[in-house]
mmCIF file of C-alpha atoms in Angstrom:
data_model
loop_
_atom_site.group_PDB
_atom_site.id
_atom_site.type_symbol
_atom_site.label_atom_id
_atom_site.label_comp_id
_atom_site.label_asym_id
_atom_site.label_seq_id
_atom_site.Cartn_x
_atom_site.Cartn_y
_atom_site.Cartn_z
ATOM 1 C CA MET P 23 -89.153 -0.544 -26.197
ATOM 2 C CA ARG P 24 -87.954 1.194 -29.370
ATOM 3 C CA GLN P 25 -89.994 -1.244 -31.451
ATOM 4 C CA SER P 26 -93.246 -0.246 -29.734
ATOM 5 C CA LEU P 27 -92.389 3.439 -30.121
ATOM 6 C CA ALA P 28 -91.438 3.131 -33.807
ATOM 7 C CA PRO P 29 -94.802 4.316 -35.249
ATOM 8 C CA PHE P 30 -94.763 7.341 -32.939
ATOM 9 C CA MET P 31 -91.173 8.180 -33.903
ATOM 10 C CA ILE P 32 -92.241 8.239 -37.560
ATOM 11 C CA LEU P 33 -95.354 10.226 -36.669
ATOM 12 C CA PHE P 34 -93.354 12.880 -34.791
ATOM 13 C CA ALA P 35 -90.843 13.012 -37.646
ATOM 14 C CA ALA P 36 -93.691 13.692 -40.064
ATOM 15 C CA MET P 37 -94.972 16.511 -37.844
ATOM 16 C CA LEU P 38 -91.517 18.096 -37.916
ATOM 17 C CA TRP P 39 -91.466 17.791 -41.726
ATOM 18 C CA GLY P 40 -94.817 19.549 -41.754
ATOM 19 C CA THR P 41 -93.122 22.706 -40.464
ATOM 20 C CA ALA P 42 -90.773 22.969 -43.473
ATOM 21 C CA GLY P 43 -93.321 24.486 -45.860
ATOM 22 C CA THR P 44 -94.380 27.040 -43.260
ATOM 23 C CA ALA P 45 -90.758 27.961 -42.605
ATOM 24 C CA LYS P 46 -90.205 28.411 -46.354
ATOM 25 C CA ALA P 47 -93.135 30.858 -46.402
ATOM 26 C CA PHE P 48 -91.083 33.171 -44.160
ATOM 27 C CA ALA P 49 -88.340 33.163 -46.809
ATOM 28 C CA SER P 50 -90.571 33.321 -49.887
ATOM 29 C CA GLU P 51 -87.929 35.120 -51.966
ATOM 30 C CA VAL P 52 -85.626 32.080 -51.826
ATOM 31 C CA ASP P 53 -85.867 29.717 -54.822
ATOM 32 C CA SER P 54 -86.791 26.082 -54.222
ATOM 33 C CA ILE P 55 -83.477 24.542 -55.283
ATOM 34 C CA SER P 56 -81.435 26.857 -53.034
ATOM 35 C CA MET P 57 -83.620 26.034 -50.043
ATOM 36 C CA GLY P 58 -83.415 22.337 -50.862
ATOM 37 C CA VAL P 59 -79.646 22.222 -51.204
ATOM 38 C CA VAL P 60 -79.133 24.113 -47.929
ATOM 39 C CA ARG P 61 -81.492 21.683 -46.220
ATOM 40 C CA LEU P 62 -79.515 18.718 -47.539
ATOM 41 C CA VAL P 63 -76.107 20.192 -46.709
ATOM 42 C CA VAL P 64 -77.032 21.152 -43.132
ATOM 43 C CA GLY P 65 -78.960 17.934 -42.536
ATOM 44 C CA GLY P 66 -76.347 15.719 -44.189
ATOM 45 C CA VAL P 67 -73.404 17.227 -42.298
ATOM 46 C CA MET P 68 -75.199 17.076 -38.942
ATOM 47 C CA LEU P 69 -76.439 13.510 -39.455
ATOM 48 C CA MET P 70 -72.969 12.384 -40.541
ATOM 49 C CA ALA P 71 -71.423 14.092 -37.507
ATOM 50 C CA ILE P 72 -73.870 12.319 -35.177
ATOM 51 C CA ALA P 73 -73.192 8.959 -36.842
ATOM 52 C CA VAL P 74 -69.414 9.401 -36.596
ATOM 53 C CA LEU P 75 -69.394 10.713 -33.020
ATOM 54 C CA THR P 76 -71.629 7.862 -31.819
ATOM 55 C CA LYS P 77 -69.382 5.395 -33.707
ATOM 56 C CA LYS P 78 -72.277 4.072 -35.762
ATOM 57 C CA MET P 79 -70.811 4.994 -39.132
ATOM 58 C CA THR P 80 -68.957 2.513 -41.267
ATOM 59 C CA PHE P 81 -67.832 3.238 -44.796
ATOM 60 C CA LYS P 82 -67.675 -0.379 -45.890
ATOM 61 C CA GLY P 83 -70.247 -2.840 -47.157
ATOM 62 C CA TRP P 84 -72.851 -0.372 -48.402
ATOM 63 C CA PRO P 85 -75.157 -1.797 -51.117
ATOM 64 C CA LEU P 86 -74.711 0.682 -53.956
ATOM 65 C CA LYS P 87 -78.069 0.323 -55.699
ATOM 66 C CA PRO P 88 -80.384 1.378 -52.807
ATOM 67 C CA LEU P 89 -77.834 3.999 -51.711
ATOM 68 C CA ILE P 90 -77.691 5.642 -55.138
ATOM 69 C CA ILE P 91 -81.467 5.430 -55.666
ATOM 70 C CA GLY P 92 -82.063 6.915 -52.210
ATOM 71 C CA GLY P 93 -79.583 9.738 -52.841
ATOM 72 C CA ILE P 94 -81.088 10.668 -56.196
ATOM 73 C CA ALA P 95 -84.641 10.410 -54.819
ATOM 74 C CA MET P 96 -83.920 12.752 -51.911
ATOM 75 C CA ALA P 97 -82.085 15.196 -54.200
ATOM 76 C CA LEU P 98 -85.153 15.322 -56.469
ATOM 77 C CA PHE P 99 -87.611 15.546 -53.577
ATOM 78 C CA GLN P 100 -86.314 18.897 -52.339
ATOM 79 C CA PRO P 101 -86.960 21.095 -55.431
ATOM 80 C CA PHE P 102 -90.155 19.197 -56.244
ATOM 81 C CA PHE P 103 -91.546 19.720 -52.736
ATOM 82 C CA PHE P 104 -90.623 23.376 -52.289
ATOM 83 C CA SER P 105 -91.855 24.164 -55.827
ATOM 84 C CA ALA P 106 -95.214 22.543 -55.065
ATOM 85 C CA VAL P 107 -95.528 24.575 -51.855
ATOM 86 C CA GLU P 108 -94.573 27.783 -53.637
ATOM 87 C CA LEU P 109 -96.970 27.281 -56.551
ATOM 88 C CA THR P 110 -100.049 25.936 -54.774
ATOM 89 C CA GLY P 111 -99.691 27.009 -51.148
ATOM 90 C CA ILE P 112 -98.519 25.188 -48.034
ATOM 91 C CA ALA P 113 -101.643 23.096 -47.448
ATOM 92 C CA VAL P 114 -102.299 21.938 -51.012
ATOM 93 C CA GLY P 115 -98.617 21.591 -51.984
ATOM 94 C CA THR P 116 -97.760 19.431 -48.985
ATOM 95 C CA VAL P 117 -100.939 17.373 -49.289
ATOM 96 C CA VAL P 118 -100.228 16.478 -52.929
ATOM 97 C CA SER P 119 -96.521 15.828 -52.273
ATOM 98 C CA ILE P 120 -96.928 13.508 -49.314
ATOM 99 C CA GLY P 121 -100.492 12.369 -49.951
ATOM 100 C CA SER P 122 -99.455 10.715 -53.210
ATOM 101 C CA ALA P 123 -96.477 8.923 -51.634
ATOM 102 C CA PRO P 124 -98.423 6.004 -50.068
ATOM 103 C CA VAL P 125 -99.895 5.103 -53.453
ATOM 104 C CA PHE P 126 -96.474 5.041 -55.095
ATOM 105 C CA SER P 127 -95.002 3.198 -52.091
ATOM 106 C CA GLY P 128 -97.660 0.483 -52.084
ATOM 107 C CA ILE P 129 -97.344 0.014 -55.855
ATOM 108 C CA ILE P 130 -93.536 -0.234 -55.692
ATOM 109 C CA GLU P 131 -93.653 -2.734 -52.816
ATOM 110 C CA TRP P 132 -96.254 -4.824 -54.602
ATOM 111 C CA LEU P 133 -94.692 -4.823 -58.081
ATOM 112 C CA ILE P 134 -90.982 -4.922 -57.226
ATOM 113 C CA PHE P 135 -90.732 -6.583 -53.813
ATOM 114 C CA LYS P 136 -93.893 -8.732 -54.132
ATOM 115 C CA ILE P 137 -95.127 -7.527 -50.720
ATOM 116 C CA ARG P 138 -98.916 -7.356 -50.745
ATOM 117 C CA PRO P 139 -100.236 -4.553 -48.480
ATOM 118 C CA SER P 140 -102.595 -5.585 -45.673
ATOM 119 C CA ARG P 141 -106.320 -4.808 -45.657
ATOM 120 C CA VAL P 142 -105.846 -2.353 -42.802
ATOM 121 C CA TRP P 143 -103.185 -0.541 -44.838
ATOM 122 C CA TRP P 144 -105.543 -0.295 -47.817
ATOM 123 C CA PHE P 145 -108.378 1.028 -45.648
ATOM 124 C CA SER P 146 -106.307 3.543 -43.685
ATOM 125 C CA THR P 147 -104.514 4.698 -46.828
ATOM 126 C CA PHE P 148 -107.865 5.076 -48.627
ATOM 127 C CA LEU P 149 -109.156 7.261 -45.789
ATOM 128 C CA ALA P 150 -105.985 9.337 -45.684
ATOM 129 C CA ILE P 151 -105.719 9.830 -49.456
ATOM 130 C CA THR P 152 -109.424 10.661 -49.746
ATOM 131 C CA GLY P 153 -108.852 13.286 -47.092
ATOM 132 C CA CYS P 154 -105.891 14.583 -49.102
ATOM 133 C CA ILE P 155 -107.994 14.784 -52.281
ATOM 134 C CA ILE P 156 -110.701 16.730 -50.450
ATOM 135 C CA LEU P 157 -108.057 19.108 -49.119
ATOM 136 C CA MET P 158 -106.592 19.547 -52.578
ATOM 137 C CA PHE P 159 -109.872 20.987 -53.840
ATOM 138 C CA ASN P 160 -110.167 23.496 -51.018
ATOM 139 C CA THR P 161 -111.913 26.455 -52.668
ATOM 140 C CA ASN P 162 -110.248 28.945 -50.338
ATOM 141 C CA ALA P 163 -106.695 27.803 -51.079
ATOM 142 C CA VAL P 164 -104.171 29.329 -53.435
ATOM 143 C CA THR P 165 -105.206 28.596 -57.035
ATOM 144 C CA VAL P 166 -104.418 24.981 -57.843
ATOM 145 C CA ASP P 167 -101.591 25.194 -60.368
ATOM 146 C CA ALA P 168 -101.027 22.313 -62.827
ATOM 147 C CA ALA P 169 -97.246 22.660 -62.605
ATOM 148 C CA GLY P 170 -97.524 22.700 -58.818
ATOM 149 C CA ILE P 171 -99.579 19.501 -58.823
ATOM 150 C CA LEU P 172 -97.035 17.797 -61.104
ATOM 151 C CA ALA P 173 -94.221 18.958 -58.831
ATOM 152 C CA GLY P 174 -96.123 17.524 -55.863
ATOM 153 C CA LEU P 175 -96.527 14.164 -57.621
ATOM 154 C CA GLY P 176 -92.814 14.210 -58.415
ATOM 155 C CA ALA P 177 -92.114 14.800 -54.733
ATOM 156 C CA GLY P 178 -94.460 11.928 -53.838
ATOM 157 C CA ILE P 179 -92.721 9.321 -55.970
ATOM 158 C CA SER P 180 -89.325 10.666 -54.858
ATOM 159 C CA PHE P 181 -90.259 10.311 -51.191
ATOM 160 C CA ALA P 182 -91.636 6.806 -51.740
ATOM 161 C CA SER P 183 -88.415 5.791 -53.529
ATOM 162 C CA PHE P 184 -86.293 7.256 -50.725
ATOM 163 C CA THR P 185 -88.301 5.351 -48.116
ATOM 164 C CA MET P 186 -87.944 2.063 -49.999
ATOM 165 C CA SER P 187 -84.196 2.528 -50.384
ATOM 166 C CA ASN P 188 -83.695 3.580 -46.782
ATOM 167 C CA SER P 189 -85.709 0.621 -45.507
ATOM 168 C CA ARG P 190 -83.293 -1.697 -47.354
ATOM 169 C CA LEU P 191 -80.223 0.052 -45.963
ATOM 170 C CA VAL P 192 -81.337 -0.026 -42.318
ATOM 171 C CA GLN P 193 -81.579 -3.812 -42.454
ATOM 172 C CA SER P 194 -77.775 -4.077 -42.661
ATOM 173 C CA HIS P 195 -76.542 -0.722 -41.341
ATOM 174 C CA ASP P 196 -77.347 1.583 -38.456
ATOM 175 C CA SER P 197 -80.366 3.810 -39.134
ATOM 176 C CA ILE P 198 -78.593 7.108 -38.470
ATOM 177 C CA ALA P 199 -75.658 6.039 -40.641
ATOM 178 C CA SER P 200 -78.026 5.084 -43.472
ATOM 179 C CA VAL P 201 -79.857 8.389 -43.594
ATOM 180 C CA ALA P 202 -76.558 10.287 -43.189
ATOM 181 C CA MET P 203 -75.101 8.544 -46.236
ATOM 182 C CA ILE P 204 -78.200 9.227 -48.329
ATOM 183 C CA PHE P 205 -78.316 12.903 -47.371
ATOM 184 C CA CYS P 206 -74.609 13.477 -47.965
ATOM 185 C CA LEU P 207 -74.927 11.881 -51.407
ATOM 186 C CA SER P 208 -78.007 14.035 -52.130
ATOM 187 C CA ALA P 209 -76.166 17.170 -50.983
ATOM 188 C CA LEU P 210 -73.265 16.255 -53.273
ATOM 189 C CA ILE P 211 -75.643 15.877 -56.228
ATOM 190 C CA LEU P 212 -77.166 19.336 -55.679
ATOM 191 C CA SER P 213 -73.952 21.045 -54.498
ATOM 192 C CA PRO P 214 -73.248 22.803 -57.850
ATOM 193 C CA PHE P 215 -76.296 24.987 -57.177
ATOM 194 C CA LEU P 216 -74.463 26.485 -54.185
ATOM 195 C CA PHE P 217 -72.238 28.247 -56.728
ATOM 196 C CA ILE P 218 -74.815 28.796 -59.479
ATOM 197 C CA ASN P 219 -77.673 30.278 -57.434
ATOM 198 C CA ASP P 220 -77.722 33.441 -55.328
ATOM 199 C CA MET P 221 -77.086 32.324 -51.735
ATOM 200 C CA SER P 222 -76.823 35.819 -50.203
ATOM 201 C CA TRP P 223 -80.115 35.205 -48.343
ATOM 202 C CA LEU P 224 -78.183 33.058 -45.853
ATOM 203 C CA GLY P 225 -76.488 36.230 -44.613
ATOM 204 C CA GLU P 226 -79.832 37.727 -43.625
ATOM 205 C CA THR P 227 -81.260 37.013 -40.177
ATOM 206 C CA ASN P 228 -84.595 35.747 -41.470
ATOM 207 C CA GLY P 229 -83.044 33.495 -44.100
ATOM 208 C CA PHE P 230 -80.443 32.131 -41.686
ATOM 209 C CA LEU P 231 -83.056 31.243 -39.052
ATOM 210 C CA VAL P 232 -85.267 29.532 -41.648
ATOM 211 C CA ALA P 233 -82.281 27.522 -42.927
ATOM 212 C CA LEU P 234 -81.367 26.591 -39.351
ATOM 213 C CA HIS P 235 -84.879 25.395 -38.557
ATOM 214 C CA ILE P 236 -85.293 23.399 -41.761
ATOM 215 C CA GLY P 237 -81.773 21.951 -41.517
ATOM 216 C CA LEU P 238 -81.717 20.993 -37.835
ATOM 217 C CA LEU P 239 -85.303 20.304 -36.771
ATOM 218 C CA ALA P 240 -87.196 19.517 -39.982
ATOM 219 C CA THR P 241 -84.290 17.471 -41.361
ATOM 220 C CA THR P 242 -81.653 16.267 -38.876
ATOM 221 C CA LEU P 243 -83.975 15.412 -35.989
ATOM 222 C CA ALA P 244 -86.901 14.408 -38.201
ATOM 223 C CA TYR P 245 -84.970 12.011 -40.415
ATOM 224 C CA PHE P 246 -83.121 10.553 -37.436
ATOM 225 C CA LEU P 247 -86.479 9.640 -35.880
ATOM 226 C CA PHE P 248 -87.914 8.453 -39.199
ATOM 227 C CA SER P 249 -84.947 6.253 -40.050
ATOM 228 C CA SER P 250 -84.852 4.802 -36.527
ATOM 229 C CA GLY P 251 -88.530 3.888 -36.686
ATOM 230 C CA LEU P 252 -88.186 2.484 -40.200
ATOM 231 C CA ARG P 253 -86.188 -0.455 -38.853
ATOM 232 C CA TYR P 254 -89.353 -1.816 -37.207
ATOM 233 C CA VAL P 255 -92.078 -0.585 -39.578
ATOM 234 C CA LYS P 256 -92.790 -1.585 -43.194
ATOM 235 C CA SER P 257 -91.977 1.150 -45.686
ATOM 236 C CA SER P 258 -95.571 1.307 -46.984
ATOM 237 C CA THR P 259 -96.843 1.746 -43.413
ATOM 238 C CA ALA P 260 -94.179 4.370 -42.725
ATOM 239 C CA VAL P 261 -95.188 6.374 -45.790
ATOM 240 C CA THR P 262 -98.850 6.325 -44.735
ATOM 241 C CA LEU P 263 -97.874 7.497 -41.244
ATOM 242 C CA SER P 264 -95.967 10.288 -42.962
ATOM 243 C CA LEU P 265 -99.333 11.746 -43.974
ATOM 244 C CA ALA P 266 -99.160 13.498 -40.614
ATOM 245 C CA GLU P 267 -96.944 15.944 -42.516
ATOM 246 C CA PRO P 268 -99.710 17.439 -44.699
ATOM 247 C CA LEU P 269 -101.993 17.428 -41.672
ATOM 248 C CA THR P 270 -99.462 19.488 -39.713
ATOM 249 C CA ALA P 271 -98.678 21.703 -42.707
ATOM 250 C CA SER P 272 -102.353 22.416 -43.340
ATOM 251 C CA LEU P 273 -102.977 23.437 -39.744
ATOM 252 C CA LEU P 274 -99.859 25.608 -39.638
ATOM 253 C CA GLY P 275 -100.818 27.168 -42.951
ATOM 254 C CA VAL P 276 -104.180 28.125 -41.477
ATOM 255 C CA PHE P 277 -103.128 29.313 -38.026
ATOM 256 C CA LEU P 278 -99.696 30.843 -38.745
ATOM 257 C CA VAL P 279 -99.590 31.893 -42.399
ATOM 258 C CA GLY P 280 -103.224 32.883 -42.840
ATOM 259 C CA GLU P 281 -104.319 30.339 -45.437
ATOM 260 C CA THR P 282 -107.985 29.404 -45.188
ATOM 261 C CA LEU P 283 -109.796 26.056 -45.385
ATOM 262 C CA ASP P 284 -113.476 25.641 -46.197
ATOM 263 C CA SER P 285 -115.802 23.397 -44.183
ATOM 264 C CA LEU P 286 -115.341 20.438 -46.564
ATOM 265 C CA SER P 287 -111.578 20.684 -46.156
ATOM 266 C CA TRP P 288 -111.926 20.180 -42.412
ATOM 267 C CA VAL P 289 -113.750 16.933 -43.240
ATOM 268 C CA GLY P 290 -110.710 16.005 -45.333
ATOM 269 C CA LEU P 291 -108.385 16.763 -42.423
ATOM 270 C CA THR P 292 -110.511 14.552 -40.144
ATOM 271 C CA MET P 293 -110.377 11.655 -42.624
ATOM 272 C CA LEU P 294 -106.634 12.099 -42.975
ATOM 273 C CA LEU P 295 -106.174 11.998 -39.208
ATOM 274 C CA ALA P 296 -108.477 8.953 -38.910
ATOM 275 C CA GLY P 297 -106.404 7.015 -41.443
ATOM 276 C CA ILE P 298 -103.206 7.745 -39.529
ATOM 277 C CA VAL P 299 -104.726 6.810 -36.145
ATOM 278 C CA ILE P 300 -106.065 3.484 -37.489
ATOM 279 C CA LEU P 301 -102.660 2.562 -38.865
ATOM 280 C CA VAL P 302 -100.874 3.454 -35.607
ATOM 281 C CA LEU P 303 -103.332 1.426 -33.525
ATOM 282 C CA GLN P 304 -103.062 -1.561 -35.876
ATOM 283 C CA SER P 305 -99.275 -1.378 -35.783
ATOM 284 C CA ARG P 306 -99.296 -1.432 -31.963
ATOM 285 C CA ARG P 307 -101.744 -4.348 -31.997
ATOM 286 C CA ASN P 308 -99.481 -6.331 -34.328
ATOM 287 C CA LYS P 309 -96.479 -5.694 -32.079
ATOM 288 C CA ARG P 310 -98.388 -6.920 -28.989
ATOM 289 C CA GLN P 311 -99.519 -10.057 -30.828
ATOM 290 C CA ALA P 312 -95.983 -10.759 -31.997
ATOM 291 C CA ALA P 313 -94.686 -10.367 -28.453
ATOM 292 C CA THR P 314 -97.133 -12.937 -27.083
ATOM 293 C CA VAL P 315 -96.324 -15.586 -29.688
#
């Protein structure tokens, strides 16, 4: 049952991630690193607590290489992502950050793990990335900033690297334990910023609620679903499904924050959605065929 639901678990996780940029907009005075480290600390502690309480955590036998790469990748993703959103707006920043991830993921799988992506993956990813490119050139968006685009690309390769590492870990360890270990390591890497940066915003109602939302819903629940689904879905497919994040972020940016999209950008959103739907349907078809063999 969980295997057939895996693509939808990843899809719902991506939708939850798509709310993070919007939440950050309600705490615009908070710097990207501070928001990122709070997200990792809250998410890491909660995920570790869940793993320990459900007796799924073991502290032995962890392969160090994917664990360290995953921890560093997730630590880098946070400031890259929130910087991209801050510099270029929610829609464009999220689109560049997550829209570039499937390209990096497919290249890494192909070059390092010798896993050639399927034709359906190429087609759906082409549709989704084309939609992302169209969105990126939305003439009504916040001015496209070169530093913001670079930050988004940094977030994209970081997310792809995290996904690859996590997909290796969940093959030998429980999914919730794997993501808990990665997030706790990432939080440890960024923890010095808790003492360097001004964290007084956490004492304000608005800042506290934003931190709570990003930490619990957009991180703890989202990464639990993502990591659980990753056990049954290839990492390249999972990253393409994650393009539901910029789709969600773009819509929230329009309807909640007041960002505007031109008519061509709505075409981009449609292409992005089409790519995701094709990949989900193909994944379900593959599972049914495997079950009948």
